[in-house]
JSON list of C-alpha atoms in Angstrom, two decimals:
[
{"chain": "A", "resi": 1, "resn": "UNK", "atom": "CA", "xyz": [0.00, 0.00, 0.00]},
{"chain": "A", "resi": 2, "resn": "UNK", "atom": "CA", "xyz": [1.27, 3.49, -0.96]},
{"chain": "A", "resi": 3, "resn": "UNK", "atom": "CA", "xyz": [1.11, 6.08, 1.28]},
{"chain": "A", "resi": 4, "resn": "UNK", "atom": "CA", "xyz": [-1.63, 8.07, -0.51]},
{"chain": "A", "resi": 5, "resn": "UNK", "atom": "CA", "xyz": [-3.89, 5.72, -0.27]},
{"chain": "A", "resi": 6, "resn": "UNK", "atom": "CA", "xyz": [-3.19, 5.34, 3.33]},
{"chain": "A", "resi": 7, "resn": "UNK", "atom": "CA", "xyz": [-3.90, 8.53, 3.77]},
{"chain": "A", "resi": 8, "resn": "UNK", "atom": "CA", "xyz": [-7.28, 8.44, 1.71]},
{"chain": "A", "resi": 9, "resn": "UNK", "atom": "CA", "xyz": [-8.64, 6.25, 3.81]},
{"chain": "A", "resi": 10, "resn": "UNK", "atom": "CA", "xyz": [-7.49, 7.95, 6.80]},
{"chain": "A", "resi": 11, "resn": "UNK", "atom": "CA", "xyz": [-9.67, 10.94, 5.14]},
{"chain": "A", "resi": 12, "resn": "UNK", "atom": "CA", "xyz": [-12.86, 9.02, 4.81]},
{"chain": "A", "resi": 13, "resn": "UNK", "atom": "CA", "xyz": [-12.61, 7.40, 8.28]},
{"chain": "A", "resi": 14, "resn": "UNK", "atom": "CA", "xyz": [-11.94, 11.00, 9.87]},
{"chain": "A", "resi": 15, "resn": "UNK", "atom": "CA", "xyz": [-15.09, 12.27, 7.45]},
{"chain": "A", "resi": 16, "resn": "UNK", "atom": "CA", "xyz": [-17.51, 9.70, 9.12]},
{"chain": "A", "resi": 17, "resn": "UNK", "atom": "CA", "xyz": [-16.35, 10.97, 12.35]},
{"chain": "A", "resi": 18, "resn": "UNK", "atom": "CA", "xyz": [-16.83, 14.37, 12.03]},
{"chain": "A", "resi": 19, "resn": "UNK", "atom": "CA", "xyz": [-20.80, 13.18, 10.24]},
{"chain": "A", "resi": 20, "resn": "UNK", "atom": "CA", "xyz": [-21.28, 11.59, 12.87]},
{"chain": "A", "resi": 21, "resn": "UNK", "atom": "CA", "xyz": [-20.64, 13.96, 15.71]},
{"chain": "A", "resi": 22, "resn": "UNK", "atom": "CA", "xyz": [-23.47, 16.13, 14.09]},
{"chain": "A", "resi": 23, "resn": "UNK", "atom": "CA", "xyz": [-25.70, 12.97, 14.05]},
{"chain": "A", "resi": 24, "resn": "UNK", "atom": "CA", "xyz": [-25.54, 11.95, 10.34]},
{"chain": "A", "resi": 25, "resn": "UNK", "atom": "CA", "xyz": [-25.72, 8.86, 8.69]},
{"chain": "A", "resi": 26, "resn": "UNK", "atom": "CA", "xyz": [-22.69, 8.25, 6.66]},
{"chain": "A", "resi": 27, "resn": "UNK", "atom": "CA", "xyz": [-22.30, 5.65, 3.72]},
{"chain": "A", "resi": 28, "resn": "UNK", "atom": "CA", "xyz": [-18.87, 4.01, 3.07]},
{"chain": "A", "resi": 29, "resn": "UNK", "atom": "CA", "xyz": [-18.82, 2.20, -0.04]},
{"chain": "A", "resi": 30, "resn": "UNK", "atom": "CA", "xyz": [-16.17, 0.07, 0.64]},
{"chain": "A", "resi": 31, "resn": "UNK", "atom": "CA", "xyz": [-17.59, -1.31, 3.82]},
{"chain": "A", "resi": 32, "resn": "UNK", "atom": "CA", "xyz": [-21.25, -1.32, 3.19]},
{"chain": "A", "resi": 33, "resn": "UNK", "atom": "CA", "xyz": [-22.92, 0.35, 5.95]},
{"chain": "A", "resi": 34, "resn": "UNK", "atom": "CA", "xyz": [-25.06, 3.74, 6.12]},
{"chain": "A", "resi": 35, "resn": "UNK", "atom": "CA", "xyz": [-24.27, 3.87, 9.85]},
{"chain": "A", "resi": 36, "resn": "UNK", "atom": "CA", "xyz": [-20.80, 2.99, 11.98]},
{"chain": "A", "resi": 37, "resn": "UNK", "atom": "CA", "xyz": [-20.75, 3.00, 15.66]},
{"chain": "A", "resi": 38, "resn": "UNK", "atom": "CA", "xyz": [-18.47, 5.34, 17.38]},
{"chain": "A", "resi": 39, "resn": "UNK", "atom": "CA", "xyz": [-15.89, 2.79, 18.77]},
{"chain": "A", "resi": 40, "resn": "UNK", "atom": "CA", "xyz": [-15.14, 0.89, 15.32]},
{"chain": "A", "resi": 41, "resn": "UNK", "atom": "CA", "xyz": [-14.88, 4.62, 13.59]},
{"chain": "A", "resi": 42, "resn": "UNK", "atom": "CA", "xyz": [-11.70, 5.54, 16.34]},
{"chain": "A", "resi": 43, "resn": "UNK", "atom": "CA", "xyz": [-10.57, 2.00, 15.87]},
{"chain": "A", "resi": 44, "resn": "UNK", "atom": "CA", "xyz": [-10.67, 2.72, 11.86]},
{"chain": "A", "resi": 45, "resn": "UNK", "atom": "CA", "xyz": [-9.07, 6.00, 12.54]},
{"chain": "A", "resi": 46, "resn": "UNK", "atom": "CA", "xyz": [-6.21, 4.57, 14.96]},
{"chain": "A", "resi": 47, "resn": "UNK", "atom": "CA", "xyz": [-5.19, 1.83, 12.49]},
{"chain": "A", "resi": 48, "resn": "UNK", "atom": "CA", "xyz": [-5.20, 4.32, 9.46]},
{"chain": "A", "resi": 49, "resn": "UNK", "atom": "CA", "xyz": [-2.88, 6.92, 11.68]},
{"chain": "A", "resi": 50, "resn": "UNK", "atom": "CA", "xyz": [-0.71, 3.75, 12.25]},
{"chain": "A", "resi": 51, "resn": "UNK", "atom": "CA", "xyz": [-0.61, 3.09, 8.75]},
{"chain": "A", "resi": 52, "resn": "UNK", "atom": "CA", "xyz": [0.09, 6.45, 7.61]},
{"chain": "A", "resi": 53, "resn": "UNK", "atom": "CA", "xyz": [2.67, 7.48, 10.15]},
{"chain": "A", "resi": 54, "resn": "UNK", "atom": "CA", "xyz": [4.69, 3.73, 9.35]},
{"chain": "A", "resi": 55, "resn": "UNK", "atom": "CA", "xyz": [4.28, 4.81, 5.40]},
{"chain": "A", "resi": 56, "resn": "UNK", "atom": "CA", "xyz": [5.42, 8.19, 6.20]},
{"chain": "A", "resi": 57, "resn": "UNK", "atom": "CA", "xyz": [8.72, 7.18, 8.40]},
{"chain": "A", "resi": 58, "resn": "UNK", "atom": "CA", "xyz": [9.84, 4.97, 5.43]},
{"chain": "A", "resi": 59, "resn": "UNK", "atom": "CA", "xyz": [9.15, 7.72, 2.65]},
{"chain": "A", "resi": 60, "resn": "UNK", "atom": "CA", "xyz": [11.03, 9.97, 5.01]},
{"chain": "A", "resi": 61, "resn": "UNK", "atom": "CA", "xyz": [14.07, 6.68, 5.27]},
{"chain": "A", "resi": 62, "resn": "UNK", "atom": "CA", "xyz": [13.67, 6.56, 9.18]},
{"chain": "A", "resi": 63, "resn": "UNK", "atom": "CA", "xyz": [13.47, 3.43, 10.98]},
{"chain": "A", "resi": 64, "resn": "UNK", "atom": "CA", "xyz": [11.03, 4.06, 14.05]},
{"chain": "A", "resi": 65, "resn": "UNK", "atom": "CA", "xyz": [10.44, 1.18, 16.38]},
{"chain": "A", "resi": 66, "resn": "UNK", "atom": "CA", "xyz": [7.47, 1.29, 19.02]},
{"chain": "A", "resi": 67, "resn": "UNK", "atom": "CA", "xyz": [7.84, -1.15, 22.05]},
{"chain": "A", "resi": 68, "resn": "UNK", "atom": "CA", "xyz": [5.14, -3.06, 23.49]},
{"chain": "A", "resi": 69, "resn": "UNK", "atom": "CA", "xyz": [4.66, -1.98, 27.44]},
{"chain": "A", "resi": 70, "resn": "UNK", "atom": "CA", "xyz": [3.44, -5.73, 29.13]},
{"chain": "A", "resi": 71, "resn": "UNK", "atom": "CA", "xyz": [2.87, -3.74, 32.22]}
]
């Protein structure tokens, strides 16, 4: 995956957030629904930053490494 379309759908994932904070109904092609609940849109939105910030570090050639806290 290239980084611009890691950051697309990091655009449509913050887009159903902000519909829904003004009680819309949102439709997202790709996953079928008219209507997301809250949790799996900052789930969506978590991954996506994830994805864009790894795609980001290695377009920029920096290694970043996150460690796991167990604790």
């Amino acid at each position: 995956m290239d980084l611009a379309t890691a950051q697309a759908h990091l655009d449509a994932w913050l887009a159903v957030d902000l519909a829904l904070t003004s009680g819309q109904s949102y439709q997202l092609p790709e996953v079928g629904v008219t209507r997301v609940d809250a949790r799996t849109v900052a789930q969506r939105i978590q991954h996506w930053e994830r994805v864009v910030a790894r795609l980001t570090a290695i377009s920029a050639g920096t290694n970043q490494v996150t460690l796991a806290s167990f604790s």
